[in-house]
N, C-alpha and C. Protein backbone atom coordinates (compact mmCIF):
# COMPACT_ATOMS: atom_id res chain seq x y z
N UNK A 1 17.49 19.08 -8.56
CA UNK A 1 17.44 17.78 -9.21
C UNK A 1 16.03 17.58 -9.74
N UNK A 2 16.03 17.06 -10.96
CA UNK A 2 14.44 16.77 -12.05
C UNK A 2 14.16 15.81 -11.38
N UNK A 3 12.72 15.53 -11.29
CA UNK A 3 11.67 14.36 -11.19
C UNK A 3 12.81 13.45 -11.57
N UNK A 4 12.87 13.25 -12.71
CA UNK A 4 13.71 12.15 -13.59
C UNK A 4 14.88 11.79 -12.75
N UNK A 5 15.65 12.32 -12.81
CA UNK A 5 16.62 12.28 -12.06
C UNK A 5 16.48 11.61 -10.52
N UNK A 6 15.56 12.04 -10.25
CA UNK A 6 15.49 11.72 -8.76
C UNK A 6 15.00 9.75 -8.81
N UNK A 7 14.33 10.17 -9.90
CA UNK A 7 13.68 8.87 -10.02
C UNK A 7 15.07 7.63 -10.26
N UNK A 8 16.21 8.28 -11.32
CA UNK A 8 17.10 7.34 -11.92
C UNK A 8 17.92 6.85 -11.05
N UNK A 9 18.21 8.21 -9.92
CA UNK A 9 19.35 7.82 -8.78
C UNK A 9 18.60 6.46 -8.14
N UNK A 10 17.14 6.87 -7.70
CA UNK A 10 16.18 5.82 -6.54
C UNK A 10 16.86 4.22 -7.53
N UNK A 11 16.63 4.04 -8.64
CA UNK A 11 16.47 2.84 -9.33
C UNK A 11 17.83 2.60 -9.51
N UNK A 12 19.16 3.13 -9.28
CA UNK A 12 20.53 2.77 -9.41
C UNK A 12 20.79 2.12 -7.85
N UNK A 13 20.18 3.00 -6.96
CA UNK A 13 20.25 2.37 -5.29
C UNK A 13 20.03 1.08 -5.35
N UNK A 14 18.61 1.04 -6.22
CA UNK A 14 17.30 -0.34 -5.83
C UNK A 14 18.68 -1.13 -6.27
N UNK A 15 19.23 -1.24 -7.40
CA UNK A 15 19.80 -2.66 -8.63
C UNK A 15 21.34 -2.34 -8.00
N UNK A 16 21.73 -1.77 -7.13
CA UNK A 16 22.88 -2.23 -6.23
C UNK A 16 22.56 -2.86 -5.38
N UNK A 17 21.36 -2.34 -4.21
CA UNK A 17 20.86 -2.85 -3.11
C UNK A 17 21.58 -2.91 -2.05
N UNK A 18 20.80 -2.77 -0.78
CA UNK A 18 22.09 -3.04 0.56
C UNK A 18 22.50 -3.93 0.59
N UNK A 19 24.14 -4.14 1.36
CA UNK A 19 24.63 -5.26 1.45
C UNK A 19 24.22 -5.57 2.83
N UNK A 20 24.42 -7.22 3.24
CA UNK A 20 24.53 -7.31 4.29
C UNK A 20 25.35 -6.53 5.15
N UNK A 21 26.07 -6.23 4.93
CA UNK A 21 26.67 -5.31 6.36
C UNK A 21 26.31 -4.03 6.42
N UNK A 22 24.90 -3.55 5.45
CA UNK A 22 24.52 -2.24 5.71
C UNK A 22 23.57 -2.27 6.85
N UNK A 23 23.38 -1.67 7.72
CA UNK A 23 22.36 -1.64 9.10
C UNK A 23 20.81 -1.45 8.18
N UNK A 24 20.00 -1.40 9.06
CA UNK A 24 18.41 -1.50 8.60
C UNK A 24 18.09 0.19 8.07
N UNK A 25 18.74 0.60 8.90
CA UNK A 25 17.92 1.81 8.78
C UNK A 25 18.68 2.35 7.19
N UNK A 26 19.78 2.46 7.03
CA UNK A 26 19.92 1.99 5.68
C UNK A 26 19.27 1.39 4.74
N UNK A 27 18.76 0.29 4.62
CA UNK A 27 18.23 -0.18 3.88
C UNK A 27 17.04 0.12 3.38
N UNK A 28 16.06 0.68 4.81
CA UNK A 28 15.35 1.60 4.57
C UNK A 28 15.34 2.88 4.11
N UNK A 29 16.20 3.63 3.95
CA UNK A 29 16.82 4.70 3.34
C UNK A 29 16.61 4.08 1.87
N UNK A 30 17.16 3.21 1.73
CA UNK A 30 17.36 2.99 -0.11
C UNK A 30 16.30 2.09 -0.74
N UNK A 31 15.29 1.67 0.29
CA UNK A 31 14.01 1.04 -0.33
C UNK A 31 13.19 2.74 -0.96
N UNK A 32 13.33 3.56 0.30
CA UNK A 32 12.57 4.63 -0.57
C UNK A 32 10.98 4.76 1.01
N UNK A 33 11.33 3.97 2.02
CA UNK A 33 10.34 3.90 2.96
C UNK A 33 10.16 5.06 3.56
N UNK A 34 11.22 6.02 3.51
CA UNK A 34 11.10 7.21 4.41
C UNK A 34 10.34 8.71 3.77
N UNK A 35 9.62 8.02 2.85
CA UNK A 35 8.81 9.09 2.14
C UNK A 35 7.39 9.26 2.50
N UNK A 36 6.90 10.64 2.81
CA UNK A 36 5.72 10.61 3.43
C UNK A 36 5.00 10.29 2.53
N UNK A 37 3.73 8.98 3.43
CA UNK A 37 2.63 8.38 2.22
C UNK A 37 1.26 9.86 2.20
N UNK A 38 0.66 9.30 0.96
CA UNK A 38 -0.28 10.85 0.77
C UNK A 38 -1.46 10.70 1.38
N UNK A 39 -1.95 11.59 2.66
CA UNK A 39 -2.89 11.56 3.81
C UNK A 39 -4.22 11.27 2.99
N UNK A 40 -4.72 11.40 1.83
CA UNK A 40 -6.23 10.99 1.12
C UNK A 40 -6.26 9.49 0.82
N UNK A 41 -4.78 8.53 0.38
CA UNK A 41 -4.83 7.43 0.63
C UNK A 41 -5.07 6.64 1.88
N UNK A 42 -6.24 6.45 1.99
CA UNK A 42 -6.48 5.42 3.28
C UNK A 42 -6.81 4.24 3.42
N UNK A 43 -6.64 3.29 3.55
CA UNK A 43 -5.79 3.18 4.76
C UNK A 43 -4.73 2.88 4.13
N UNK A 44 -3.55 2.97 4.91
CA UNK A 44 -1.91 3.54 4.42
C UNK A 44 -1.58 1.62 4.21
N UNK A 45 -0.84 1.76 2.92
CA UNK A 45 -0.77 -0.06 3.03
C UNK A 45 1.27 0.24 2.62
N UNK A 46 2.00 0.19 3.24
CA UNK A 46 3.21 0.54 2.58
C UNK A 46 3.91 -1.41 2.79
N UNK A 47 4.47 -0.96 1.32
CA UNK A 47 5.12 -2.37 0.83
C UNK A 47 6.32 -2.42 1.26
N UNK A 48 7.53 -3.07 1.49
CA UNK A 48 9.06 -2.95 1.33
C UNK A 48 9.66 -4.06 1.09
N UNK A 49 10.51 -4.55 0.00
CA UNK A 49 11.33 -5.60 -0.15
C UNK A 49 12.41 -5.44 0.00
N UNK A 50 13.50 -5.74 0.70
CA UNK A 50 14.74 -6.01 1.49
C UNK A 50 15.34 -7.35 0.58
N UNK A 51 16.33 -6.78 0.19
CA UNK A 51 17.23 -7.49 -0.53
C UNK A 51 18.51 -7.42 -0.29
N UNK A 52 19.15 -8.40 0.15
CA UNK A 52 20.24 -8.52 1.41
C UNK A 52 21.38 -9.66 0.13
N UNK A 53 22.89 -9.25 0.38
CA UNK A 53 23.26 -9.67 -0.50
C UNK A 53 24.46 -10.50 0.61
N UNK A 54 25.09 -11.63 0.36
CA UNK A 54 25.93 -12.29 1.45
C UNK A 54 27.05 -12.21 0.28
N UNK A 55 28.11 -11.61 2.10
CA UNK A 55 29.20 -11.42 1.03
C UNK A 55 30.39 -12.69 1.52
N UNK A 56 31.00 -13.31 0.20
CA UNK A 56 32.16 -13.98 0.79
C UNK A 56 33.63 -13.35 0.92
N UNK A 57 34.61 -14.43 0.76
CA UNK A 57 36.17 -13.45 0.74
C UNK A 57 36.29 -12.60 -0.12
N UNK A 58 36.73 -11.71 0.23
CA UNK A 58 37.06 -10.84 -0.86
C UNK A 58 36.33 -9.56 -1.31
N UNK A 59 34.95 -9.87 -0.34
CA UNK A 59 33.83 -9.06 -0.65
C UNK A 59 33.15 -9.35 -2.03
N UNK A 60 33.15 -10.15 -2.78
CA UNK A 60 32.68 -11.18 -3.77
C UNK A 60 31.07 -11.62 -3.15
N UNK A 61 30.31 -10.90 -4.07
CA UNK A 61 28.86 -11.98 -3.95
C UNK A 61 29.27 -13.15 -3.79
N UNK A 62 28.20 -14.24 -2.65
CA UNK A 62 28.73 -15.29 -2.23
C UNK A 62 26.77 -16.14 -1.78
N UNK A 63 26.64 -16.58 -3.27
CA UNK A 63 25.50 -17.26 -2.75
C UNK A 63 24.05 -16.67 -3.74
N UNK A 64 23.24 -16.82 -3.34
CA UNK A 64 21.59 -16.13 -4.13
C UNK A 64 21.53 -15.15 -2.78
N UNK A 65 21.16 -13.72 -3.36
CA UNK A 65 20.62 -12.47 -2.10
C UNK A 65 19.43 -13.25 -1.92
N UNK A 66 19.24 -12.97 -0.31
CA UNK A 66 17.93 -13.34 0.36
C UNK A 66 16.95 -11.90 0.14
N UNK A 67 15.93 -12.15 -0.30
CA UNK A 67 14.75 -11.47 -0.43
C UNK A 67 13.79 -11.12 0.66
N UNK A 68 13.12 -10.15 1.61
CA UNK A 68 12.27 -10.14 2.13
C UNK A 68 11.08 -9.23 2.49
N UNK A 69 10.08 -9.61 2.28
CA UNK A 69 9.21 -8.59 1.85
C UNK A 69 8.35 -7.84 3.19
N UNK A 70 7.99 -6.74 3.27
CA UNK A 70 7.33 -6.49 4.14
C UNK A 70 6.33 -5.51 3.82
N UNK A 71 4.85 -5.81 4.73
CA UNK A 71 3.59 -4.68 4.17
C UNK A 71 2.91 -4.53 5.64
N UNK A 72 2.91 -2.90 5.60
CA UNK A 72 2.28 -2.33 6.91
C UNK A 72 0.88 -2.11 6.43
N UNK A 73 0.00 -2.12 7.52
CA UNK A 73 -1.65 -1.76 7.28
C UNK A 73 -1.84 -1.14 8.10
N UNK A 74 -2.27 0.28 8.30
CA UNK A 74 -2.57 1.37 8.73
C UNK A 74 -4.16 1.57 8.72
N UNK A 75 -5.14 1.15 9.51
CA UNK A 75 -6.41 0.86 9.22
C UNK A 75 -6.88 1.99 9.71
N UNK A 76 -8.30 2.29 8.92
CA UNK A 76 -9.17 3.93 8.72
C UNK A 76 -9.71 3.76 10.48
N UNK A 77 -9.96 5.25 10.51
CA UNK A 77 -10.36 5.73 11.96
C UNK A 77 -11.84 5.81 11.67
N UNK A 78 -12.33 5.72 12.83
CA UNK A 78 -13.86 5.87 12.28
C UNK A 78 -14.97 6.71 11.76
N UNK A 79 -14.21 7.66 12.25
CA UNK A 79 -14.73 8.99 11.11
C UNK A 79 -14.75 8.70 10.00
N UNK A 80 -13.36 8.24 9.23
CA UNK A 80 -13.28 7.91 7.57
C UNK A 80 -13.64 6.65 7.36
N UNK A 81 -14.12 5.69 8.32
CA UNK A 81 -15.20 4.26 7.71
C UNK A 81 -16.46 4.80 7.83
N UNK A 82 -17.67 6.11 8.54
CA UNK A 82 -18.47 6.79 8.11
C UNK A 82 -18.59 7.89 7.07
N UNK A 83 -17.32 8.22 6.79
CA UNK A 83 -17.16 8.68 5.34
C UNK A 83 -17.41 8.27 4.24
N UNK A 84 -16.94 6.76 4.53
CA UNK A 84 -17.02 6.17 3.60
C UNK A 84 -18.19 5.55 3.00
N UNK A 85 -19.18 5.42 4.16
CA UNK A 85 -20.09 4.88 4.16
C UNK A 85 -21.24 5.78 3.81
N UNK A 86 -20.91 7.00 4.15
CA UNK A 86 -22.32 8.02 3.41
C UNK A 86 -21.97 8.58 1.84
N UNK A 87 -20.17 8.42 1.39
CA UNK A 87 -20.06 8.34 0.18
C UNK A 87 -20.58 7.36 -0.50
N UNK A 88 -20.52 5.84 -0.48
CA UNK A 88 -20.63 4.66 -1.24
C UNK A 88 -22.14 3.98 -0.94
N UNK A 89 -23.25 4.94 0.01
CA UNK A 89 -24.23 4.16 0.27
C UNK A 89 -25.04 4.10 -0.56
N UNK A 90 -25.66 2.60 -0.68
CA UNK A 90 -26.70 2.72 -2.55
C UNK A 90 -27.61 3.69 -1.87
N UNK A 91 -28.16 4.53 -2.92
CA UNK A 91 -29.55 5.51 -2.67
C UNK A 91 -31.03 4.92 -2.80
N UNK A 92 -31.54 5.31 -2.02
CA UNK A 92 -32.97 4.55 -1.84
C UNK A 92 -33.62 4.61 -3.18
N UNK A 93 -33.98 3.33 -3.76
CA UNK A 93 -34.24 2.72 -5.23
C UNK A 93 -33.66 2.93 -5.96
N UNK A 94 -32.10 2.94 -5.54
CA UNK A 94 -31.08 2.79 -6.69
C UNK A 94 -31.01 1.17 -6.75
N UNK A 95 -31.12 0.59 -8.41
CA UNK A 95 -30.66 -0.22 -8.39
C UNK A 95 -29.56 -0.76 -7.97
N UNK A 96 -29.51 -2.34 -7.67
CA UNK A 96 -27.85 -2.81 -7.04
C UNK A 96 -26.80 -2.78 -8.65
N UNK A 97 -27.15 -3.21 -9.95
CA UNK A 97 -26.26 -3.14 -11.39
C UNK A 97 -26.56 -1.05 -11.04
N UNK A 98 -27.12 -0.29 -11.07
CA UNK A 98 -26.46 0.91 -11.36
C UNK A 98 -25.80 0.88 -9.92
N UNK A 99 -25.75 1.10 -8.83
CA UNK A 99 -25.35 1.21 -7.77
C UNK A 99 -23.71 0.72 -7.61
N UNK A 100 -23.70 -0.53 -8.24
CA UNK A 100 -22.55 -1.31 -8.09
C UNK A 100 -21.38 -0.40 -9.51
N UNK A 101 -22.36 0.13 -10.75
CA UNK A 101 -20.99 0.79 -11.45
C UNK A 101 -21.01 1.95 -10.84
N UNK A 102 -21.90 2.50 -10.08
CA UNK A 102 -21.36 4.37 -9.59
C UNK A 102 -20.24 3.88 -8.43
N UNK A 103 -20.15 2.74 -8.04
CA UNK A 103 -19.28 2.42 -6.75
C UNK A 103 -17.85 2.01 -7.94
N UNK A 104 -18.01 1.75 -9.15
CA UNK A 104 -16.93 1.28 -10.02
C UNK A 104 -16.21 2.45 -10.17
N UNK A 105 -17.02 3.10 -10.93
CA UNK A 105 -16.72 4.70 -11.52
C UNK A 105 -16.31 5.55 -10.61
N UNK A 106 -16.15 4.96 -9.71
CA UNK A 106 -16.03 6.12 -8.45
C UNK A 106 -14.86 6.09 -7.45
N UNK A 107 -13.80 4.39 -7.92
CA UNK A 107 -12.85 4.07 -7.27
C UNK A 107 -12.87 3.26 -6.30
N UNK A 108 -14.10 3.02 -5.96
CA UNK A 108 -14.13 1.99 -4.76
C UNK A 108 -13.60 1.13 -4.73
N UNK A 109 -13.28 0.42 -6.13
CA UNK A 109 -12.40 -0.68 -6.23
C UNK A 109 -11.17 -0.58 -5.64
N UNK A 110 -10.65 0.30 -4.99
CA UNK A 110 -9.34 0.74 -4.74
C UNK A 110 -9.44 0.60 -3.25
N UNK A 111 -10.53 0.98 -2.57
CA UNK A 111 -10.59 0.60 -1.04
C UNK A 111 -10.33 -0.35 -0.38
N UNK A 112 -9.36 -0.87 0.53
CA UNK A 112 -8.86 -2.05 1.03
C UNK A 112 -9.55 -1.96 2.10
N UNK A 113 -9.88 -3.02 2.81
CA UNK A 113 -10.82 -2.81 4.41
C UNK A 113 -10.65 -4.30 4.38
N UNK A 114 -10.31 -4.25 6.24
CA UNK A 114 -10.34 -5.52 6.86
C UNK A 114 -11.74 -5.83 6.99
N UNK A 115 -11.87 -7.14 7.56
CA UNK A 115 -12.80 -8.11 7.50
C UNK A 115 -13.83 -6.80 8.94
N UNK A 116 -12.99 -6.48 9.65
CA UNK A 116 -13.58 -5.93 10.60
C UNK A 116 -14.41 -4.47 10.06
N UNK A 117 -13.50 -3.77 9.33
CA UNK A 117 -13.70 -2.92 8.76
C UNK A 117 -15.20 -2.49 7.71
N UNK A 118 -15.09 -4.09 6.86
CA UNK A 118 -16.28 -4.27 5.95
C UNK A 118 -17.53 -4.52 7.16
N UNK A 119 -17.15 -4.99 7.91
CA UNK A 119 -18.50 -5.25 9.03
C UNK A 119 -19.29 -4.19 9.57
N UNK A 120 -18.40 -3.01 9.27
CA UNK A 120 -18.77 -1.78 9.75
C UNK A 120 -19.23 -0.85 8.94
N UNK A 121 -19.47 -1.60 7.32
CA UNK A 121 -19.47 -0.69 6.08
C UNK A 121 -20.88 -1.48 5.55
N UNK A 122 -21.55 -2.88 6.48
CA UNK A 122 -22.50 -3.21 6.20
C UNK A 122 -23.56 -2.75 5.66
N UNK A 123 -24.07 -1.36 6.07
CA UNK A 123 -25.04 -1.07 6.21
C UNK A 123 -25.18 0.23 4.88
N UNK A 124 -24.36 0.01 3.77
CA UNK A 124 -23.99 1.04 2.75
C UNK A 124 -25.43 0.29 1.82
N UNK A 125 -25.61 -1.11 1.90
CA UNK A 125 -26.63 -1.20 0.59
C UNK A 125 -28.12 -1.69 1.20
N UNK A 126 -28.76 -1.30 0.93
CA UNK A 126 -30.56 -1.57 0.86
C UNK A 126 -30.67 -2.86 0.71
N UNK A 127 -30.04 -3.35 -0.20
CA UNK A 127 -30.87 -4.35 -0.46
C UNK A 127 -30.56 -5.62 0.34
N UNK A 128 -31.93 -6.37 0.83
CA UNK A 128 -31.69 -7.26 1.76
C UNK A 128 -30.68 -8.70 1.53
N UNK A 129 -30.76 -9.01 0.56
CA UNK A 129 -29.56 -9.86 0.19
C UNK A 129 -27.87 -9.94 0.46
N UNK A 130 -28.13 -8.45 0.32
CA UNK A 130 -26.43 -7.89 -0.11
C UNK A 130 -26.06 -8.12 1.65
């Protein structure tokens, strides 16, 4: 089966969706959750919306499907928050405007970190303000 293909079946599942009387683990099956996330993305943030359809007599849609969303956070080990931190640290008399686009250019924007996390990533810039 092509990329394509694989992709068209996933998106015919999504726009049927489970019914209520499909069990969870089902549903998870056809969100697409049981796919391994890629180990260089860290920390692992996986999304899932659950869309549950109520059925009346007849097996007749019966009502608006209830929607529900769910997001796991898989937070970095501390090896990879010192990774991170000897990748992204400004260099001694690097400016904070060049410093801040090599951290642009470089994806950082993409790094999610808890409040706890950034506390521990303090110590990436020189300058006493920051």
């Amino acid at each position: 089966m092509s990329r394509l293909e694989a992709l068209e079946a996933r998106v015919h599942l999504l726009e049927e969706g489970p019914h209520s009387t499909d069990s969870e683990a089902e549903a998870e099956e056809a969100s697409g959750d049981n796919v391994a996330p890629n180990p260089q993305a860290r920390p692992i943030l996986k999304q899932r919306v659950k869309h549950e359809q109520p059925l009346g007599p007849g097996g007749l849609a019966a009502g608006n499907p209830a929607v529900t969303e769910f997001t796991t956070y898989t937070p970095y080990t501390p090896t990879e928050l010192q990774e991170l931190g000897r990748r992204y640290r400004q260099r001694p008399g690097e400016p904070v405007s060049a410093w801040l686009l090599r951290l642009w250019d470089e994806g950082a924007d993409n790094i999610h970190c808890s409040p706890g996390e950034m506390q521990k990533l303090g110590f990436v810039t020189v300058h006493l303000s920051l």
